[in-house]
PDB file as gemmi writes it, atoms N, CA and C in Angstrom:
CRYST1    1.000    1.000    1.000  90.00  90.00  90.00 P 1                      
ATOM      1  N   MET A   1       0.822  -1.194   0.000  1.00  0.00           N  
ATOM      2  CA  MET A   1       0.000   0.000   0.000  1.00  0.00           C  
ATOM      3  C   MET A   1       0.863   1.253   0.000  1.00  0.00           C  
ATOM      4  N   LYS A   2       1.867   1.299   0.913  1.00  0.00           N  
ATOM      5  CA  LYS A   2       2.751   2.460   0.965  1.00  0.00           C  
ATOM      6  C   LYS A   2       3.516   2.618  -0.334  1.00  0.00           C  
ATOM      7  N   ARG A   3       3.900   1.493  -0.906  1.00  0.00           N  
ATOM      8  CA  ARG A   3       4.651   1.534  -2.159  1.00  0.00           C  
ATOM      9  C   ARG A   3       3.812   2.161  -3.274  1.00  0.00           C  
ATOM     10  N   SER A   4       2.532   1.833  -3.330  1.00  0.00           N  
ATOM     11  CA  SER A   4       1.636   2.396  -4.352  1.00  0.00           C  
ATOM     12  C   SER A   4       1.476   3.905  -4.172  1.00  0.00           C  
ATOM     13  N   ILE A   5       1.362   4.345  -2.944  1.00  0.00           N  
ATOM     14  CA  ILE A   5       1.225   5.776  -2.668  1.00  0.00           C  
ATOM     15  C   ILE A   5       2.494   6.529  -3.072  1.00  0.00           C  
ATOM     16  N   ILE A   6       3.643   5.940  -2.767  1.00  0.00           N  
ATOM     17  CA  ILE A   6       4.912   6.576  -3.121  1.00  0.00           C  
ATOM     18  C   ILE A   6       5.049   6.666  -4.642  1.00  0.00           C  
ATOM     19  N   ILE A   7       4.713   5.618  -5.345  1.00  0.00           N  
ATOM     20  CA  ILE A   7       4.789   5.614  -6.807  1.00  0.00           C  
ATOM     21  C   ILE A   7       3.818   6.637  -7.393  1.00  0.00           C  
ATOM     22  N   LEU A   8       2.628   6.715  -6.848  1.00  0.00           N  
ATOM     23  CA  LEU A   8       1.645   7.690  -7.314  1.00  0.00           C  
ATOM     24  C   LEU A   8       2.140   9.113  -7.068  1.00  0.00           C  
ATOM     25  N   CYS A   9       2.710   9.382  -5.915  1.00  0.00           N  
ATOM     26  CA  CYS A   9       3.243  10.718  -5.610  1.00  0.00           C  
ATOM     27  C   CYS A   9       4.386  11.090  -6.550  1.00  0.00           C  
ATOM     28  N   LEU A  10       5.265  10.150  -6.826  1.00  0.00           N  
ATOM     29  CA  LEU A  10       6.372  10.412  -7.750  1.00  0.00           C  
ATOM     30  C   LEU A  10       5.862  10.691  -9.163  1.00  0.00           C  
ATOM     31  N   ALA A  11       4.845   9.978  -9.583  1.00  0.00           N  
ATOM     32  CA  ALA A  11       4.274  10.196 -10.914  1.00  0.00           C  
ATOM     33  C   ALA A  11       3.655  11.588 -11.020  1.00  0.00           C  
ATOM     34  N   VAL A  12       2.912  11.988 -10.005  1.00  0.00           N  
ATOM     35  CA  VAL A  12       2.294  13.317  -9.999  1.00  0.00           C  
ATOM     36  C   VAL A  12       3.363  14.402  -9.959  1.00  0.00           C  
ATOM     37  N   TRP A  13       4.393  14.198  -9.146  1.00  0.00           N  
ATOM     38  CA  TRP A  13       5.480  15.173  -9.046  1.00  0.00           C  
ATOM     39  C   TRP A  13       6.206  15.327 -10.376  1.00  0.00           C  
ATOM     40  N   SER A  14       6.521  14.214 -11.053  1.00  0.00           N  
ATOM     41  CA  SER A  14       7.240  14.292 -12.323  1.00  0.00           C  
ATOM     42  C   SER A  14       6.376  14.930 -13.404  1.00  0.00           C  
ATOM     43  N   LEU A  15       5.078  14.684 -13.394  1.00  0.00           N  
ATOM     44  CA  LEU A  15       4.183  15.321 -14.350  1.00  0.00           C  
ATOM     45  C   LEU A  15       4.158  16.828 -14.127  1.00  0.00           C  
ATOM     46  N   GLY A  16       4.140  17.247 -12.882  1.00  0.00           N  
ATOM     47  CA  GLY A  16       4.180  18.676 -12.573  1.00  0.00           C  
ATOM     48  C   GLY A  16       5.482  19.317 -13.000  1.00  0.00           C  
ATOM     49  N   ALA A  17       6.588  18.610 -12.848  1.00  0.00           N  
ATOM     50  CA  ALA A  17       7.891  19.135 -13.262  1.00  0.00           C  
ATOM     51  C   ALA A  17       7.959  19.282 -14.779  1.00  0.00           C  
ATOM     52  N   ILE A  18       7.431  18.321 -15.505  1.00  0.00           N  
ATOM     53  CA  ILE A  18       7.423  18.398 -16.971  1.00  0.00           C  
ATOM     54  C   ILE A  18       6.558  19.558 -17.435  1.00  0.00           C  
ATOM     55  N   THR A  19       5.411  19.746 -16.829  1.00  0.00           N  
ATOM     56  CA  THR A  19       4.518  20.844 -17.191  1.00  0.00           C  
ATOM     57  C   THR A  19       5.165  22.189 -16.897  1.00  0.00           C  
ATOM     58  N   ALA A  20       5.839  22.314 -15.785  1.00  0.00           N  
ATOM     59  CA  ALA A  20       6.505  23.569 -15.428  1.00  0.00           C  
ATOM     60  C   ALA A  20       7.609  23.902 -16.412  1.00  0.00           C  
ATOM     61  N   CYS A  21       8.349  22.921 -16.869  1.00  0.00           N  
ATOM     62  CA  CYS A  21       9.427  23.149 -17.841  1.00  0.00           C  
ATOM     63  C   CYS A  21       8.868  23.607 -19.175  1.00  0.00           C  
ATOM     64  N   SER A  22       7.777  23.024 -19.610  1.00  0.00           N  
ATOM     65  CA  SER A  22       7.219  23.418 -20.905  1.00  0.00           C  
ATOM     66  C   SER A  22       6.618  24.815 -20.832  1.00  0.00           C  
ATOM     67  N   ASN A  23       6.064  25.221 -19.707  1.00  0.00           N  
ATOM     68  CA  ASN A  23       5.548  26.577 -19.555  1.00  0.00           C  
ATOM     69  C   ASN A  23       6.678  27.589 -19.491  1.00  0.00           C  
ATOM     70  N   GLY A  24       7.816  27.225 -18.971  1.00  0.00           N  
ATOM     71  CA  GLY A  24       8.964  28.113 -18.907  1.00  0.00           C  
ATOM     72  C   GLY A  24       9.468  28.483 -20.288  1.00  0.00           C  
ATOM     73  N   ASP A  25       9.385  27.552 -21.236  1.00  0.00           N  
ATOM     74  CA  ASP A  25       9.795  27.836 -22.605  1.00  0.00           C  
ATOM     75  C   ASP A  25       8.905  28.890 -23.244  1.00  0.00           C  
ATOM     76  N   LYS A  26       7.619  28.814 -22.985  1.00  0.00           N  
ATOM     77  CA  LYS A  26       6.690  29.798 -23.537  1.00  0.00           C  
ATOM     78  C   LYS A  26       6.957  31.176 -22.950  1.00  0.00           C  
ATOM     79  N   ALA A  27       7.260  31.229 -21.668  1.00  0.00           N  
ATOM     80  CA  ALA A  27       7.549  32.512 -21.027  1.00  0.00           C  
ATOM     81  C   ALA A  27       8.830  33.108 -21.584  1.00  0.00           C  
ATOM     82  N   ALA A  28       9.817  32.290 -21.834  1.00  0.00           N  
ATOM     83  CA  ALA A  28      11.082  32.788 -22.382  1.00  0.00           C  
ATOM     84  C   ALA A  28      10.878  33.310 -23.798  1.00  0.00           C  
ATOM     85  N   LYS A  29      10.053  32.660 -24.587  1.00  0.00           N  
ATOM     86  CA  LYS A  29       9.809  33.096 -25.958  1.00  0.00           C  
ATOM     87  C   LYS A  29       9.034  34.409 -25.996  1.00  0.00           C  
ATOM     88  N   SER A  30       8.204  34.663 -25.011  1.00  0.00           N  
ATOM     89  CA  SER A  30       7.410  35.879 -25.025  1.00  0.00           C  
ATOM     90  C   SER A  30       8.251  37.122 -24.756  1.00  0.00           C  
ATOM     91  N   HIS A  31       9.467  36.952 -24.216  1.00  0.00           N  
ATOM     92  CA  HIS A  31      10.348  38.084 -23.957  1.00  0.00           C  
ATOM     93  C   HIS A  31      11.433  38.226 -25.013  1.00  0.00           C  
ATOM     94  N   GLN A  32      11.243  37.602 -26.161  1.00  0.00           N  
ATOM     95  CA  GLN A  32      12.241  37.695 -27.210  1.00  0.00           C  
ATOM     96  C   GLN A  32      12.223  39.075 -27.846  1.00  0.00           C  
ATOM     97  N   LYS A  33      13.372  39.437 -28.377  1.00  0.00           N  
ATOM     98  CA  LYS A  33      13.529  40.737 -29.014  1.00  0.00           C  
ATOM     99  C   LYS A  33      12.804  40.742 -30.356  1.00  0.00           C  
ATOM    100  N   LYS A  34      11.970  41.729 -30.566  1.00  0.00           N  
ATOM    101  CA  LYS A  34      11.300  41.929 -31.840  1.00  0.00           C  
ATOM    102  C   LYS A  34      11.795  43.242 -32.413  1.00  0.00           C  
ATOM    103  N   SER A  35      12.171  43.229 -33.657  1.00  0.00           N  
ATOM    104  CA  SER A  35      12.701  44.435 -34.279  1.00  0.00           C  
ATOM    105  C   SER A  35      11.664  45.064 -35.185  1.00  0.00           C  
ATOM    106  N   LYS A  36      11.597  46.347 -35.125  1.00  0.00           N  
ATOM    107  CA  LYS A  36      10.786  47.136 -36.038  1.00  0.00           C  
ATOM    108  C   LYS A  36      11.724  48.115 -36.715  1.00  0.00           C  
ATOM    109  N   TYR A  37      11.422  48.469 -37.913  1.00  0.00           N  
ATOM    110  CA  TYR A  37      12.239  49.408 -38.666  1.00  0.00           C  
ATOM    111  C   TYR A  37      11.422  50.659 -38.947  1.00  0.00           C  
ATOM    112  N   THR A  38      12.031  51.806 -38.718  1.00  0.00           N  
ATOM    113  CA  THR A  38      11.347  53.070 -38.915  1.00  0.00           C  
ATOM    114  C   THR A  38      12.217  54.021 -39.733  1.00  0.00           C  
ATOM    115  N   CYS A  39      11.582  55.040 -40.268  1.00  0.00           N  
ATOM    116  CA  CYS A  39      12.271  56.098 -40.997  1.00  0.00           C  
ATOM    117  C   CYS A  39      12.586  57.213 -40.010  1.00  0.00           C  
ATOM    118  N   THR A  40      13.775  57.785 -40.122  1.00  0.00           N  
ATOM    119  CA  THR A  40      14.130  58.871 -39.204  1.00  0.00           C  
ATOM    120  C   THR A  40      13.323  60.132 -39.494  1.00  0.00           C  
ATOM    121  N   MET A  41      12.865  60.280 -40.717  1.00  0.00           N  
ATOM    122  CA  MET A  41      12.061  61.455 -41.078  1.00  0.00           C  
ATOM    123  C   MET A  41      10.568  61.232 -40.818  1.00  0.00           C  
ATOM    124  N   HIS A  42      10.141  59.993 -40.790  1.00  0.00           N  
ATOM    125  CA  HIS A  42       8.732  59.652 -40.580  1.00  0.00           C  
ATOM    126  C   HIS A  42       8.624  58.578 -39.489  1.00  0.00           C  
ATOM    127  N   PRO A  43       8.811  58.945 -38.217  1.00  0.00           N  
ATOM    128  CA  PRO A  43       8.797  57.949 -37.133  1.00  0.00           C  
ATOM    129  C   PRO A  43       7.424  57.306 -36.910  1.00  0.00           C  
ATOM    130  N   ASP A  44       6.391  57.870 -37.491  1.00  0.00           N  
ATOM    131  CA  ASP A  44       5.062  57.283 -37.353  1.00  0.00           C  
ATOM    132  C   ASP A  44       4.906  56.023 -38.210  1.00  0.00           C  
ATOM    133  N   LEU A  45       5.783  55.837 -39.200  1.00  0.00           N  
ATOM    134  CA  LEU A  45       5.762  54.639 -40.028  1.00  0.00           C  
ATOM    135  C   LEU A  45       6.650  53.580 -39.405  1.00  0.00           C  
ATOM    136  N   SER A  46       6.199  52.339 -39.390  1.00  0.00           N  
ATOM    137  CA  SER A  46       7.040  51.245 -38.909  1.00  0.00           C  
ATOM    138  C   SER A  46       6.851  50.042 -39.820  1.00  0.00           C  
ATOM    139  N   PHE A  47       7.949  49.309 -40.009  1.00  0.00           N  
ATOM    140  CA  PHE A  47       7.966  48.168 -40.905  1.00  0.00           C  
ATOM    141  C   PHE A  47       8.578  46.972 -40.182  1.00  0.00           C  
ATOM    142  N   ASP A  48       8.236  45.770 -40.633  1.00  0.00           N  
ATOM    143  CA  ASP A  48       8.763  44.551 -40.031  1.00  0.00           C  
ATOM    144  C   ASP A  48      10.124  44.165 -40.594  1.00  0.00           C  
ATOM    145  N   LYS A  49      10.457  44.648 -41.779  1.00  0.00           N  
ATOM    146  CA  LYS A  49      11.697  44.262 -42.452  1.00  0.00           C  
ATOM    147  C   LYS A  49      12.499  45.509 -42.822  1.00  0.00           C  
ATOM    148  N   PRO A  50      13.813  45.376 -42.934  1.00  0.00           N  
ATOM    149  CA  PRO A  50      14.626  46.510 -43.363  1.00  0.00           C  
ATOM    150  C   PRO A  50      14.323  46.858 -44.825  1.00  0.00           C  
ATOM    151  N   GLY A  51      14.604  48.084 -45.191  1.00  0.00           N  
ATOM    152  CA  GLY A  51      14.353  48.532 -46.557  1.00  0.00           C  
ATOM    153  C   GLY A  51      14.430  50.038 -46.629  1.00  0.00           C  
ATOM    154  N   VAL A  52      13.558  50.625 -47.459  1.00  0.00           N  
ATOM    155  CA  VAL A  52      13.521  52.080 -47.609  1.00  0.00           C  
ATOM    156  C   VAL A  52      12.119  52.584 -47.279  1.00  0.00           C  
ATOM    157  N   CYS A  53      12.047  53.829 -46.852  1.00  0.00           N  
ATOM    158  CA  CYS A  53      10.774  54.469 -46.507  1.00  0.00           C  
ATOM    159  C   CYS A  53       9.923  54.621 -47.754  1.00  0.00           C  
ATOM    160  N   SER A  54       8.645  54.331 -47.622  1.00  0.00           N  
ATOM    161  CA  SER A  54       7.737  54.443 -48.763  1.00  0.00           C  
ATOM    162  C   SER A  54       7.400  55.892 -49.092  1.00  0.00           C  
ATOM    163  N   LYS A  55       7.640  56.817 -48.165  1.00  0.00           N  
ATOM    164  CA  LYS A  55       7.343  58.230 -48.419  1.00  0.00           C  
ATOM    165  C   LYS A  55       8.532  58.975 -49.022  1.00  0.00           C  
ATOM    166  N   CYS A  56       9.728  58.790 -48.426  1.00  0.00           N  
ATOM    167  CA  CYS A  56      10.869  59.613 -48.849  1.00  0.00           C  
ATOM    168  C   CYS A  56      12.036  58.825 -49.439  1.00  0.00           C  
ATOM    169  N   GLY A  57      12.030  57.508 -49.306  1.00  0.00           N  
ATOM    170  CA  GLY A  57      13.085  56.691 -49.881  1.00  0.00           C  
ATOM    171  C   GLY A  57      14.328  56.559 -49.018  1.00  0.00           C  
ATOM    172  N   MET A  58      14.316  57.126 -47.809  1.00  0.00           N  
ATOM    173  CA  MET A  58      15.471  56.978 -46.914  1.00  0.00           C  
ATOM    174  C   MET A  58      15.520  55.559 -46.365  1.00  0.00           C  
ATOM    175  N   GLU A  59      16.734  55.132 -46.018  1.00  0.00           N  
ATOM    176  CA  GLU A  59      16.900  53.798 -45.460  1.00  0.00           C  
ATOM    177  C   GLU A  59      16.290  53.732 -44.059  1.00  0.00           C  
ATOM    178  N   LEU A  60      15.629  52.617 -43.777  1.00  0.00           N  
ATOM    179  CA  LEU A  60      15.000  52.423 -42.474  1.00  0.00           C  
ATOM    180  C   LEU A  60      16.049  52.043 -41.442  1.00  0.00           C  
ATOM    181  N   VAL A  61      15.837  52.480 -40.204  1.00  0.00           N  
ATOM    182  CA  VAL A  61      16.740  52.151 -39.103  1.00  0.00           C  
ATOM    183  C   VAL A  61      16.005  51.215 -38.152  1.00  0.00           C  
ATOM    184  N   GLU A  62      16.774  50.351 -37.482  1.00  0.00           N  
ATOM    185  CA  GLU A  62      16.191  49.367 -36.571  1.00  0.00           C  
ATOM    186  C   GLU A  62      15.861  50.006 -35.236  1.00  0.00           C  
ATOM    187  N   ARG A  63      14.666  49.711 -34.736  1.00  0.00           N  
ATOM    188  CA  ARG A  63      14.247  50.155 -33.407  1.00  0.00           C  
ATOM    189  C   ARG A  63      13.875  48.909 -32.634  1.00  0.00           C  
ATOM    190  N   ASP A  64      14.544  48.673 -31.508  1.00  0.00           N  
ATOM    191  CA  ASP A  64      14.283  47.480 -30.703  1.00  0.00           C  
ATOM    192  C   ASP A  64      13.033  47.655 -29.881  1.00  0.00           C  
ATOM    193  N   THR A  65      12.184  46.658 -29.918  1.00  0.00           N  
ATOM    194  CA  THR A  65      11.001  46.642 -29.048  1.00  0.00           C  
ATOM    195  C   THR A  65      10.954  45.276 -28.400  1.00  0.00           C  
ATOM    196  N   THR A  66      11.095  45.249 -27.106  1.00  0.00           N  
ATOM    197  CA  THR A  66      11.023  43.997 -26.360  1.00  0.00           C  
ATOM    198  C   THR A  66       9.577  43.759 -25.982  1.00  0.00           C  
ATOM    199  N   GLU A  67       9.076  42.618 -26.428  1.00  0.00           N  
ATOM    200  CA  GLU A  67       7.694  42.282 -26.149  1.00  0.00           C  
ATOM    201  C   GLU A  67       7.586  41.565 -24.824  1.00  0.00           C  
ATOM    202  N   ASN A  68       6.628  41.960 -23.995  1.00  0.00           N  
ATOM    203  CA  ASN A  68       6.445  41.322 -22.679  1.00  0.00           C  
ATOM    204  C   ASN A  68       5.394  40.271 -22.750  1.00  0.00           C  
TER     205      ASN A  68                                                      
END                                                                             
């Protein structure tokens, strides 16, 4: 009887540890660096990829935005 309880407790504990590890990966990914690119002359415009401004043709600069 005691052996069954111990085995059951270990199984529940290991399942909880596995679940906690997988949730930690999601939390780490949510704090990854996301880059946006903007024009120095038109800061109201933002783009996902580097390139040139659609209004003036100037090269876009990277602006770091950390997502929480």
